[in-house]
mmCIF file of C-alpha atoms in Angstrom:
data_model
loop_
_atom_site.group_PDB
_atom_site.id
_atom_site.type_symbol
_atom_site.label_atom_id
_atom_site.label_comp_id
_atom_site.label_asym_id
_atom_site.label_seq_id
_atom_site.Cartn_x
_atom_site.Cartn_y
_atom_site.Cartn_z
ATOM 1 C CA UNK A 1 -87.224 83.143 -42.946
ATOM 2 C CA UNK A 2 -87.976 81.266 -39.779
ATOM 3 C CA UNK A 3 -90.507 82.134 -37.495
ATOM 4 C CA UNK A 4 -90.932 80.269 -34.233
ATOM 5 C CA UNK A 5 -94.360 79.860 -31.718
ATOM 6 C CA UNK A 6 -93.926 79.259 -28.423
ATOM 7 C CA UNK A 7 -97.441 79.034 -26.278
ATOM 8 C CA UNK A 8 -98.028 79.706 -23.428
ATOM 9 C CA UNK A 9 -96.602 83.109 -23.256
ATOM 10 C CA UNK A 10 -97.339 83.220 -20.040
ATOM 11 C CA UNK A 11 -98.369 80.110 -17.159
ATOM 12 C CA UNK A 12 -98.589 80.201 -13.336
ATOM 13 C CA UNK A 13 -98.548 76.639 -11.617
ATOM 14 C CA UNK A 14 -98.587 75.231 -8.327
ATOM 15 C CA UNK A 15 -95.985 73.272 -6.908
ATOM 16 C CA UNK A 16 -95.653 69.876 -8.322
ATOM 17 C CA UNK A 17 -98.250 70.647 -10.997
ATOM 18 C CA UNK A 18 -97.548 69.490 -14.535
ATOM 19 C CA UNK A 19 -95.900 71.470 -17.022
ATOM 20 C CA UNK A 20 -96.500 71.492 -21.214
ATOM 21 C CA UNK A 21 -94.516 73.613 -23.014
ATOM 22 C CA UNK A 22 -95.083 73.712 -26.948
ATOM 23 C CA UNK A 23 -92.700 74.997 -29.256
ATOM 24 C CA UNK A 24 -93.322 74.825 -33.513
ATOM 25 C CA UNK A 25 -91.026 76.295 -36.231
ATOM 26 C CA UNK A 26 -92.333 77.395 -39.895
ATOM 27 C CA UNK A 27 -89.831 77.710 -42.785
ATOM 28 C CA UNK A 28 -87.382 75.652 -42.271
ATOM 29 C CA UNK A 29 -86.961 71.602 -42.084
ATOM 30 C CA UNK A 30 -85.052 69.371 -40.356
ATOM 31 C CA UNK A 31 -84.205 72.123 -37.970
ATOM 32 C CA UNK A 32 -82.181 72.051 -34.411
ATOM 33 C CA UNK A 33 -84.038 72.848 -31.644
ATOM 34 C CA UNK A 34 -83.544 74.253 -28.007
ATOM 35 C CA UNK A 35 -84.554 74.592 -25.074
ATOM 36 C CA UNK A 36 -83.057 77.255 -22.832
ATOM 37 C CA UNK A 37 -84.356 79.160 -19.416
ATOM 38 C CA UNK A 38 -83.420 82.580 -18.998
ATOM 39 C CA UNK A 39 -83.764 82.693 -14.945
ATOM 40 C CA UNK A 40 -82.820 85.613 -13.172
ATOM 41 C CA UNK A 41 -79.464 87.089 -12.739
ATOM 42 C CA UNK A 42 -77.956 83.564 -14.348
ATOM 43 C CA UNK A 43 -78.414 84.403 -18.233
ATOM 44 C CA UNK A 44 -79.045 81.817 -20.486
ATOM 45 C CA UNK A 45 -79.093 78.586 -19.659
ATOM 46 C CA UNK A 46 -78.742 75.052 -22.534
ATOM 47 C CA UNK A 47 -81.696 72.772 -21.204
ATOM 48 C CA UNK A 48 -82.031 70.758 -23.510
ATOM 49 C CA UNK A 49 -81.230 70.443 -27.503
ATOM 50 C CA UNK A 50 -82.605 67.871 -30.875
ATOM 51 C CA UNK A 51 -81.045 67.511 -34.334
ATOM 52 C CA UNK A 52 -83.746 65.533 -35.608
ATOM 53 C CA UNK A 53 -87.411 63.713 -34.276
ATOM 54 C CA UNK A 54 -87.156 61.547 -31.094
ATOM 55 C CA UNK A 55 -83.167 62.877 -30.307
ATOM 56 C CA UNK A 56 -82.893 65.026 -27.631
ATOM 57 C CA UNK A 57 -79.580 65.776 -25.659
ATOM 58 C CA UNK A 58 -79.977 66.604 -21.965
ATOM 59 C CA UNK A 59 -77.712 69.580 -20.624
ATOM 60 C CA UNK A 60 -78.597 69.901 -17.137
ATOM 61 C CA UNK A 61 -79.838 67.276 -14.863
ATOM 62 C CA UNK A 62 -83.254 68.227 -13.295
ATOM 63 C CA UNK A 63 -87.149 67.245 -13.254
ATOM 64 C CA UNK A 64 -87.726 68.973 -17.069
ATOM 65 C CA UNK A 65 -87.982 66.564 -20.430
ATOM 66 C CA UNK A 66 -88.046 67.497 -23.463
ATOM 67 C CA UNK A 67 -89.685 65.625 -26.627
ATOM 68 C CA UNK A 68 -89.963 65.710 -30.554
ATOM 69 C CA UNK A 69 -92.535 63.727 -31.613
ATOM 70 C CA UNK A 70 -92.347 66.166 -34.991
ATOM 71 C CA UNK A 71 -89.951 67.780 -37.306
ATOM 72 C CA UNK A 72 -90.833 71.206 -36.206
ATOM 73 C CA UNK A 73 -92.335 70.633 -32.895
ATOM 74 C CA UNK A 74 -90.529 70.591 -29.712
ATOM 75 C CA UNK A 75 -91.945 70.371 -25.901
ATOM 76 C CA UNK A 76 -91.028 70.776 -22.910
ATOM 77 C CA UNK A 77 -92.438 68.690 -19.722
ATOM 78 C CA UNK A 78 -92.662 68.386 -16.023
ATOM 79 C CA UNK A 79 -94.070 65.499 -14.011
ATOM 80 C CA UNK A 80 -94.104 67.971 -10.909
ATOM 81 C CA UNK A 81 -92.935 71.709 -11.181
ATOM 82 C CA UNK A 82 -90.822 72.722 -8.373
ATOM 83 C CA UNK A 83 -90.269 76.424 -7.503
ATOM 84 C CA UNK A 84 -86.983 76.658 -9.022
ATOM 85 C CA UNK A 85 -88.106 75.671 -12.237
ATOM 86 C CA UNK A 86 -89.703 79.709 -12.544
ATOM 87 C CA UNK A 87 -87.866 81.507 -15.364
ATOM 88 C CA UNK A 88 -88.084 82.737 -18.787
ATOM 89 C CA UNK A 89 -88.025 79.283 -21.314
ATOM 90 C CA UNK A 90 -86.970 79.974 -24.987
ATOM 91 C CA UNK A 91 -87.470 77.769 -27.552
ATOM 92 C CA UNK A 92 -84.636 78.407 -30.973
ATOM 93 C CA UNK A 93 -84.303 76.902 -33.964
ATOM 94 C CA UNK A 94 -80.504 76.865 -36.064
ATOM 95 C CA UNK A 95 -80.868 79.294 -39.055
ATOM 96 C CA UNK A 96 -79.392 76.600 -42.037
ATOM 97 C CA UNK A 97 -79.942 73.376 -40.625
ATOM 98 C CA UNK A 98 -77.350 72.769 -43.555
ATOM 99 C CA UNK A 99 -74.277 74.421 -42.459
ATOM 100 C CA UNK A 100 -74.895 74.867 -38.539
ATOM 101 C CA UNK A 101 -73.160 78.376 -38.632
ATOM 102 C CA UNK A 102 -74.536 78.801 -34.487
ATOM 103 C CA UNK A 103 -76.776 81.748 -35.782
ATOM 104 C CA UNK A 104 -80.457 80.697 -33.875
ATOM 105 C CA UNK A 105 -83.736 82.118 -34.311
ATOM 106 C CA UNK A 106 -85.827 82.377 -30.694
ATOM 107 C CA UNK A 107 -89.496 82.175 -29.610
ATOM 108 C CA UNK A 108 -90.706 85.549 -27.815
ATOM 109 C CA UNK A 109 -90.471 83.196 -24.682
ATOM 110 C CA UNK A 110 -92.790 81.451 -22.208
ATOM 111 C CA UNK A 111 -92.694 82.995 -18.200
ATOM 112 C CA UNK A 112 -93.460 80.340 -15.823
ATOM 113 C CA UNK A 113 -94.435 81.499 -12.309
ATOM 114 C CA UNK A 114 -93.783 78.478 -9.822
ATOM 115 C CA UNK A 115 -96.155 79.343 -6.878
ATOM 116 C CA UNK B 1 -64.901 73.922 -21.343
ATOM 117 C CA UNK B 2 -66.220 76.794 -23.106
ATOM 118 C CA UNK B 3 -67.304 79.927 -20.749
ATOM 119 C CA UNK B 4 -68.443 83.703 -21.575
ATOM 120 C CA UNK B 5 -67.808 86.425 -19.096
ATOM 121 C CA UNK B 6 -69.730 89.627 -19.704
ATOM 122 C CA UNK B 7 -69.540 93.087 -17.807
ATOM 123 C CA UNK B 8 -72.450 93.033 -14.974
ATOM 124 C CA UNK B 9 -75.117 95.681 -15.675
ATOM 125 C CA UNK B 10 -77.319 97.617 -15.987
ATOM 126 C CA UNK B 11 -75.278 100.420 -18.055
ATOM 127 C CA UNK B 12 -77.364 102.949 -17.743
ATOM 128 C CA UNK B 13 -76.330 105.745 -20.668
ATOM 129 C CA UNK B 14 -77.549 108.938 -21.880
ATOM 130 C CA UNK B 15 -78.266 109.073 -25.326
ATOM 131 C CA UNK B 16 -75.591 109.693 -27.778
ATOM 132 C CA UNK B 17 -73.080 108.305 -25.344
ATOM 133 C CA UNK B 18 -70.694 106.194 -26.034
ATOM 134 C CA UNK B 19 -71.166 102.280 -25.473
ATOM 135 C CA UNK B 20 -68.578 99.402 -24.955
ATOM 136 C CA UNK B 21 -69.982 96.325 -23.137
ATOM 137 C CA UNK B 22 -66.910 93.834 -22.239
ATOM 138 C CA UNK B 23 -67.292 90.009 -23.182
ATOM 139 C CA UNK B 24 -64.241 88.016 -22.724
ATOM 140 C CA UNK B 25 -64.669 84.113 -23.632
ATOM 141 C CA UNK B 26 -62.854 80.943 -22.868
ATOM 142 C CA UNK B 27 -62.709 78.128 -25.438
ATOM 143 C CA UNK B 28 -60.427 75.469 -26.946
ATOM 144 C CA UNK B 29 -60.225 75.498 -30.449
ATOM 145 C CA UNK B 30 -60.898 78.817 -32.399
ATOM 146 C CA UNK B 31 -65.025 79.367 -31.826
ATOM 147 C CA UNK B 32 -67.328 81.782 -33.840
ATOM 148 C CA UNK B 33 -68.274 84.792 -31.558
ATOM 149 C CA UNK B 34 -71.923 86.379 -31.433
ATOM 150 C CA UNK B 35 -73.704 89.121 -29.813
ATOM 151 C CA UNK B 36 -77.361 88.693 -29.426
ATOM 152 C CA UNK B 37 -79.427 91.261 -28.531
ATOM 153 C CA UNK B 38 -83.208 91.094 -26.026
ATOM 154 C CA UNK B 39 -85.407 93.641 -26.214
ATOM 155 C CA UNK B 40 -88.250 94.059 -23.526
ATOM 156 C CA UNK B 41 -90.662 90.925 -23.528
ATOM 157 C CA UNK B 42 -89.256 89.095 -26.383
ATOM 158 C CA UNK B 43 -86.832 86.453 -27.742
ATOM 159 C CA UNK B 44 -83.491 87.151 -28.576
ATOM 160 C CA UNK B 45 -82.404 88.506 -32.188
ATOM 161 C CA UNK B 46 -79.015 87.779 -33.886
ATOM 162 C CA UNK B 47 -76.994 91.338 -33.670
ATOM 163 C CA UNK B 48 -73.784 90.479 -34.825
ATOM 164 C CA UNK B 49 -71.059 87.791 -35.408
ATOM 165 C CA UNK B 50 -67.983 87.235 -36.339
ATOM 166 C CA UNK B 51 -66.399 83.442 -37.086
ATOM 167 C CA UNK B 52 -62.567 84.277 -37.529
ATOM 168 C CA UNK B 53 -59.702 85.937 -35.447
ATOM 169 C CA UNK B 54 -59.565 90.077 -36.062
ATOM 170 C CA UNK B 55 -63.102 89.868 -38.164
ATOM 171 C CA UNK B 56 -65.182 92.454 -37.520
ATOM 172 C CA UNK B 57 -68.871 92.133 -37.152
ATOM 173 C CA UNK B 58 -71.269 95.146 -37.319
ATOM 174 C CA UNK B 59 -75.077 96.110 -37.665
ATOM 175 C CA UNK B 60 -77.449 98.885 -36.951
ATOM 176 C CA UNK B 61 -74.171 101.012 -35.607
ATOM 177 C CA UNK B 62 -72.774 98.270 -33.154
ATOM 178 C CA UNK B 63 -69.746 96.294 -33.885
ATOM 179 C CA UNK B 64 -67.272 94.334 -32.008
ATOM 180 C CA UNK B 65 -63.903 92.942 -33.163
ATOM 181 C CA UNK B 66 -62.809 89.048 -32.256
ATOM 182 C CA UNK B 67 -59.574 89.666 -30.942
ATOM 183 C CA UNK B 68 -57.826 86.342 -29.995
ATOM 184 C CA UNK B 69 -54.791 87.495 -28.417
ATOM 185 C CA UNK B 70 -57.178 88.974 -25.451
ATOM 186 C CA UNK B 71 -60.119 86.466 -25.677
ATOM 187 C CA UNK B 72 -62.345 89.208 -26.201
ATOM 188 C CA UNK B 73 -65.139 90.439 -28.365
ATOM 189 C CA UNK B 74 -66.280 93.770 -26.834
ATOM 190 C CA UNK B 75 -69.418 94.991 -28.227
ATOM 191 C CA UNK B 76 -69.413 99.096 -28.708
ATOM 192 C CA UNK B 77 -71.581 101.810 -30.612
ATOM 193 C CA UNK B 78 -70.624 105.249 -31.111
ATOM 194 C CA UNK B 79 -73.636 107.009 -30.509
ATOM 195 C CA UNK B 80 -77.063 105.494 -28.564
ATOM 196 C CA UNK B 81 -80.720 105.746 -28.513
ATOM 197 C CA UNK B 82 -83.353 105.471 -26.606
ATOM 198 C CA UNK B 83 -84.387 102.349 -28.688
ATOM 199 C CA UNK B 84 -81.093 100.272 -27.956
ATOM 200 C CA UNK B 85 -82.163 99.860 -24.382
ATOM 201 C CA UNK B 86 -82.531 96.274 -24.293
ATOM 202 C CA UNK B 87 -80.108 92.838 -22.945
ATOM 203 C CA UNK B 88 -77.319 92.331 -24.733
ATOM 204 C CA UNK B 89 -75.631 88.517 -24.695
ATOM 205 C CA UNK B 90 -72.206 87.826 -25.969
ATOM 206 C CA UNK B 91 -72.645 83.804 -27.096
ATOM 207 C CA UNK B 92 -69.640 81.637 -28.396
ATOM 208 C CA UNK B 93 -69.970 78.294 -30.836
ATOM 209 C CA UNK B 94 -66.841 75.697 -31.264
ATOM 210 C CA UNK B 95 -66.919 74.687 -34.924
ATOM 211 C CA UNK B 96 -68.333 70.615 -34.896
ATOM 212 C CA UNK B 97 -70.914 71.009 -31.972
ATOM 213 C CA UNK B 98 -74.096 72.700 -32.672
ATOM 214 C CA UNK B 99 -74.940 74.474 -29.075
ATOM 215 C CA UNK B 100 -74.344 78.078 -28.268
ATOM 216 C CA UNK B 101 -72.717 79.492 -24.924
ATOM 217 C CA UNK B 102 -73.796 82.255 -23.367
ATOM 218 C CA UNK B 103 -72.902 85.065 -20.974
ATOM 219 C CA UNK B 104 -75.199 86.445 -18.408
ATOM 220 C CA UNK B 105 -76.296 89.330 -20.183
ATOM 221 C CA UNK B 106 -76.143 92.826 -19.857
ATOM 222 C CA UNK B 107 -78.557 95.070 -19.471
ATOM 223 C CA UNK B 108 -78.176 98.668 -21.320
ATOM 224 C CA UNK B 109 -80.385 101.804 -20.392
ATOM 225 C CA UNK B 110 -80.342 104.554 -22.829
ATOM 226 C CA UNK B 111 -82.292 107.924 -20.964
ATOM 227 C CA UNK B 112 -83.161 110.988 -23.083
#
């Protein structure tokens, strides 16, 4: 089965500080990836999605990137945090890359505290 | 486009109450319906799913039934535990796109 690492677990950045997110999936190839942010009392929310190296789909306007330079690795960037960008960020993978049945396998999250 | 409306929480339970938590959806097409479940501190696990009208999808004693007539796939269990205190997201996928929507979450507290 899959397993996905997501580091840092946790972060705490200033305003308009950088921002690396790194997310790498064993035991599967050729894998979709996300990006979602879990932000308080708004569920989840799509940021950003890849079917393959260097393709990445944008969901929601905003200062975040996203980039696979890898199969199985997937990040996710600032130039300059802002304090809205605090939340819960989960990385998932699609469970058969072969038949896309929806079913996703998540990181245990990083928490980034804007400050 | 496609939407998922859950009940707001918490729902805070005793244990060996009954649970339903309400998910309706909004979607063109016919979509495959999932419940994913968040336990404290971690990433979210598969529960449940169901990909065609009046399937029923079950595990560890939850199931939910994707009723099409109502747009709804209400997640229920029959008895609970302390254990199944956690977030619980309702999620729907059209077939041909390869993103999942999501409702807000709910969160469920099971007391002793």
């Amino acid at each position: 089965s899959q397993t996905i690492h997501q580091w840092p677990a946790t972060l705490v950045q200033p305003v308009g500080s950088p921002l690396s997110l790194e997310c790498t999936v064993e035991g599967t190839s050729n894998p979709n990836l996300y990006w979602y942010r879990q932000a308080a009392g708004r569920g989840l929310q799509l940021l950003f999605y890849s079917v393959g190296i260097g393709q990445i789909s944008s969901e929601v306007p905003q200062n975040l990137s996203a980039s696979r330079p890898q199969d199985r690795q997937f990040i996710l960037s600032s130039k300059k945090l802002l304090l809205s960008d605090s939340g819960f960020y989960l990385c998932a993978s699609n469970s058969d890359p072969s038949s896309d049945t929806g079913e996703l396998f998540f990181g245990e999250g990083s928490r980034l505290t804007v400050l | 486009g496609n939407s998922v409306t859950q009940m707001e929480g918490p729902v805070t339970l005793s244990e060996e109450a009954f649970l339903t938590i309400n998910c309706t959806y909004t979607a063109t097409g016919y979509p495959s319906l999932f419940w994913y479940v968040q336990y404290p501190g971690e990433g979210l696990q598969l529960l449940l799913k169901a990909t065609k009208a009046d399937d029923k999808g079950s595990n560890k004693g939850f199931e939910a039934t994707y009723r099409k007539e109502t747009t709804s796939f209400h997640l229920e269990k029959g008895s609970v535990q302390v254990s199944d205190s956690a977030v619980y997201f309702c999620a729907l996928m059209n077939s041909g796109y390869s993103t999942l929507t999501f409702g807000k979450g709910t969160m469920l507290l099971v007391s002793p």
